[in-house]
Amino acid sequence: MKNTLLFIIGIILLVSEGVYANATATNLNSGQWVFVLHILVIYLVYITWYSDKWISLIYALLFGLIFDISNAGIIGVYAVIFPFIVYGCLLIKDATESQLLLTVNAVAIGAVFVVEALVYLEYSILGQIDMALPDFLLYRLVPTLLFNTIVALFCGYPFMRLCKEKSQFGS
Amino acid sequence: MPQFFLNKKLITILITIIVVVVVVGYTARDRLNLTWPEKFIKDTTNFVQMVIDKPVNFFTGVVDHAGSVQNALEENEKLKKELDSQVQLETQVYELEKENEELKALNGLENKDDAEYIGAKVIGRSSDMWHEYVTIDKGSKSGIEANMAVVTADGLVGKVKTTNTFSSTVQLLTSLDSTNRISAEVQGETPVYGVIEGYNEETGTLQLTVNLKADIKVGSNVISSGLGTVFPPGLLIGKVTNVELDEYGLSKVAEVQPYADLNDFGYVKVVKRTDVAATDGEGDL
């Protein structure tokens, strides 16, 4: 199945977020500002845009589950938010019918924003984190969004090619 | 039957929400043992992580070292001076150790090490950067168990949270957790015992609660006391930077600056306590 490659690359991207977190702990992310890599979310948006509806929903659930298990061990945080993101993207995709890379990138940044905000909310309710809202907005959300904008600009084109060529349902 | 129960979509959504809440509630607890699918997935992702981490680690190493070459000469001089005093210290330690052994033999005490160490490499961090978790490349196969102490060359950095077969998750000292307690000892003329109960993010220090009458000097070393069952005695934690009364005036709170840099370490040692048999549950922490 051609879709297996999409899945394997998703897993590699998922793992690379952890490697990134480890590699930047001493330099980029040692201070107050936090730049979180959300390349998997960007990837999911691209799969949604250039691949099949059900494939993207199932992949979102699978990636979410694996992310939850390998990240903090609390199952049901990303496993819910990722499919939710994909669902939202599907609605926007149907509404705009745009194939412009810029549109997809904008949606991806929006998705990163929603993921960060929802995770902050959910972890706060669960008592896992203790961070004031202004701190979160200034030191975490803004740098993360800027950082992922750059990542999306670089990764957008390869992701699009990959999704179009490797997906069985691509146009 | 009311209309409500016939709406399939609504029922599905409701059931999903209930299932999610139950699963989140169950998994958010402090679990010592993971289920086997979780262990399998963690081991698999950690294996991929190890493969990717190698070249990335090499690259960041090269970049970091390029920056530090400038300071190498200066550092070399300083280290040479330190080395001289090291020899003196070493002979002193040797003599003390010998004396200790003799005294122990005199008193008929059994002489054995308090702990054994398992070396491990750091292969990743919690990727959403909310949790202070670190992944290491040794697991239950190498004898690692939950709640064991994790140290670097500088001092204590955390404890093992959960283990998989070939990898484990380490919770750092800085993470927010009500069960993250360490029984500690402040070294001085008369040792003071207390419990490390939390981490102050603003000052970057650990909060050590001690008796109101305790006399603590700023700058004294804090080590693990070994009074709990999990952490062996004598692990270096940090030094006292400030002492003040707690909010109710009933005890003193000492701020302890950890010796280990909690952001910058690539290798750790997991400490297995051997002098006490009991390691069940949440002893020390």
Short mmCIF file of C-alpha atoms in Angstrom, two decimals, chain A:
data_model
loop_
_atom_site.label_atom_id
_atom_site.label_comp_id
_atom_site.label_asym_id
_atom_site.label_seq_id
_atom_site.Cartn_x
_atom_site.Cartn_y
_atom_site.Cartn_z
CA MET A 1 0.00 0.00 0.00
CA LYS A 2 1.36 3.36 -0.97
CA ASN A 3 -0.14 5.00 2.09
CA THR A 4 2.29 3.12 4.34
CA LEU A 5 5.04 5.53 3.34
CA LEU A 6 2.91 8.46 4.50
CA PHE A 7 2.52 6.71 7.84
CA ILE A 8 6.22 5.89 8.24
CA ILE A 9 7.22 9.46 7.44
CA GLY A 10 4.67 10.63 10.00
CA ILE A 11 6.29 8.45 12.65
CA ILE A 12 9.74 9.78 11.75
CA LEU A 13 8.46 13.37 12.04
CA LEU A 14 6.82 12.51 15.37
CA VAL A 15 10.07 11.15 16.73
CA SER A 16 12.11 14.02 15.32
CA GLU A 17 10.12 16.42 17.53
CA GLY A 18 11.53 14.62 20.57
CA VAL A 19 15.05 14.67 19.10
CA TYR A 20 14.63 18.39 18.38
CA ALA A 21 13.53 19.01 21.99
CA ASN A 22 16.62 17.20 23.25
CA ALA A 23 19.06 18.85 20.84
CA THR A 24 17.84 22.40 21.56
CA ALA A 25 17.53 22.04 25.35
CA THR A 26 21.03 23.45 25.80
CA ASN A 27 20.94 26.30 23.31
CA LEU A 28 17.71 27.51 21.74
CA ASN A 29 15.28 26.46 24.46
CA SER A 30 17.39 26.90 27.57
CA GLY A 31 16.00 30.34 28.37
CA GLN A 32 12.61 31.83 28.93
CA TRP A 33 11.44 31.65 25.34
CA VAL A 34 10.15 28.31 24.16
CA PHE A 35 10.16 27.34 20.50
CA VAL A 36 8.14 24.16 20.11
CA LEU A 37 8.39 22.23 16.85
CA HIS A 38 4.98 21.15 15.52
CA ILE A 39 6.04 19.60 12.24
CA LEU A 40 3.61 16.71 12.71
CA VAL A 41 0.63 19.07 12.85
CA ILE A 42 1.81 20.78 9.67
CA TYR A 43 2.22 17.37 8.04
CA LEU A 44 -1.29 16.35 9.09
CA VAL A 45 -2.76 19.47 7.53
CA TYR A 46 -0.96 18.66 4.28
CA ILE A 47 -2.24 15.08 4.32
CA THR A 48 -5.75 16.40 4.86
CA TRP A 49 -5.40 18.80 1.98
CA TYR A 50 -3.85 16.53 -0.61
CA SER A 51 -5.07 13.10 0.42
CA ASP A 52 -8.19 11.16 1.29
CA LYS A 53 -10.59 12.24 4.03
CA TRP A 54 -10.69 8.94 5.90
CA ILE A 55 -6.96 8.32 5.60
CA SER A 56 -6.24 11.65 7.23
CA LEU A 57 -8.75 11.13 10.03
CA ILE A 58 -7.42 7.65 10.85
CA TYR A 59 -3.81 8.81 10.66
CA ALA A 60 -4.64 11.75 12.93
CA LEU A 61 -6.05 9.37 15.54
CA LEU A 62 -3.08 6.96 15.25
CA PHE A 63 -0.45 9.71 15.40
CA GLY A 64 -2.30 11.27 18.32
CA LEU A 65 -2.31 8.00 20.24
CA ILE A 66 1.37 7.32 19.60
CA PHE A 67 2.25 10.91 20.46
CA ASP A 68 0.37 10.67 23.75
CA ILE A 69 2.03 7.41 24.72
CA SER A 70 5.56 8.40 23.80
CA ASN A 71 5.28 11.95 25.09
CA ALA A 72 3.69 12.21 28.53
CA GLY A 73 1.81 8.94 28.93
CA ILE A 74 -1.58 10.61 29.26
CA ILE A 75 -3.73 9.05 26.57
CA GLY A 76 -6.51 11.20 25.16
CA VAL A 77 -4.91 14.62 24.79
CA TYR A 78 -3.40 14.68 21.32
CA ALA A 79 -5.44 11.62 20.30
CA VAL A 80 -8.54 13.85 20.47
CA ILE A 81 -7.04 17.12 19.29
CA PHE A 82 -5.39 15.77 16.10
CA PRO A 83 -8.61 14.33 14.58
CA PHE A 84 -10.39 17.51 15.66
CA ILE A 85 -7.80 19.55 13.73
CA VAL A 86 -8.20 17.36 10.66
CA TYR A 87 -11.97 17.71 10.84
CA GLY A 88 -11.66 21.49 10.99
CA CYS A 89 -9.25 21.44 8.04
CA LEU A 90 -11.70 19.37 6.00
CA LEU A 91 -14.39 21.99 6.58
CA ILE A 92 -12.06 24.81 5.53
CA LYS A 93 -10.86 22.82 2.53
CA ASP A 94 -14.41 22.31 1.27
CA ALA A 95 -15.24 25.95 1.87
CA THR A 96 -12.26 27.46 0.04
CA GLU A 97 -11.30 24.78 -2.50
CA SER A 98 -7.97 26.54 -2.78
CA GLN A 99 -4.87 24.62 -3.88
CA LEU A 100 -2.44 27.44 -3.11
CA LEU A 101 0.48 26.47 -0.88
CA LEU A 102 0.11 29.75 0.96
CA THR A 103 -3.46 28.91 1.95
CA VAL A 104 -2.42 25.50 3.25
CA ASN A 105 0.44 27.05 5.19
CA ALA A 106 -1.90 29.57 6.75
CA VAL A 107 -4.26 26.78 7.77
CA ALA A 108 -1.31 24.84 9.20
CA ILE A 109 -0.26 27.79 11.36
CA GLY A 110 -3.86 28.12 12.52
CA ALA A 111 -3.80 24.42 13.39
CA VAL A 112 -0.60 24.85 15.42
CA PHE A 113 -2.26 27.70 17.30
CA VAL A 114 -5.36 25.58 18.07
CA VAL A 115 -3.23 22.60 19.17
CA GLU A 116 -1.10 24.72 21.51
CA ALA A 117 -4.12 26.48 23.01
CA LEU A 118 -6.15 23.30 23.53
CA VAL A 119 -3.23 21.38 25.02
CA TYR A 120 -2.52 24.28 27.38
CA LEU A 121 -6.17 24.24 28.43
CA GLU A 122 -6.37 20.50 28.88
CA TYR A 123 -3.10 20.12 30.79
CA SER A 124 -4.06 23.06 33.02
CA ILE A 125 -7.36 21.39 33.89
CA LEU A 126 -5.56 18.12 34.60
CA GLY A 127 -3.09 19.92 36.86
CA GLN A 128 -0.12 18.80 34.80
CA ILE A 129 1.27 22.28 34.22
CA ASP A 130 1.34 25.54 36.09
CA MET A 131 1.84 28.47 33.76
CA ALA A 132 0.05 31.82 33.80
CA LEU A 133 -1.89 32.72 30.66
CA PRO A 134 0.12 35.89 29.84
CA ASP A 135 3.36 33.92 30.18
CA PHE A 136 2.00 31.23 27.91
CA LEU A 137 0.92 33.72 25.26
CA LEU A 138 4.13 35.74 25.26
CA TYR A 139 6.91 33.25 25.92
CA ARG A 140 5.50 30.12 24.33
CA LEU A 141 2.74 30.77 21.83
CA VAL A 142 4.25 33.69 19.91
CA PRO A 143 7.75 32.17 19.42
CA THR A 144 6.22 28.81 18.56
CA LEU A 145 3.94 30.27 15.92
CA LEU A 146 6.79 32.27 14.35
CA PHE A 147 9.08 29.24 14.39
CA ASN A 148 6.49 26.96 12.81
CA THR A 149 5.73 29.53 10.13
CA ILE A 150 9.34 29.21 9.00
CA VAL A 151 9.17 25.41 9.24
CA ALA A 152 5.96 25.34 7.19
CA LEU A 153 7.49 27.54 4.49
CA PHE A 154 10.42 25.14 4.15
CA CYS A 155 8.50 21.88 4.43
CA GLY A 156 5.36 22.84 2.54
CA TYR A 157 6.47 21.99 -0.96
CA PRO A 158 8.07 18.59 -0.19
CA PHE A 159 5.04 17.64 1.89
CA MET A 160 2.70 18.54 -0.95
CA ARG A 161 4.70 16.51 -3.50
CA LEU A 162 4.82 13.58 -1.13
CA CYS A 163 1.10 13.61 -0.38
CA LYS A 164 0.17 14.00 -4.02
CA GLU A 165 2.45 11.23 -5.29
CA LYS A 166 2.18 8.69 -2.51
CA SER A 167 -1.50 8.94 -1.76
CA GLN A 168 -3.71 6.51 -3.66
CA PHE A 169 -6.49 9.06 -3.69
CA GLY A 170 -4.45 12.11 -4.68
CA SER A 171 -5.48 14.15 -7.65
#
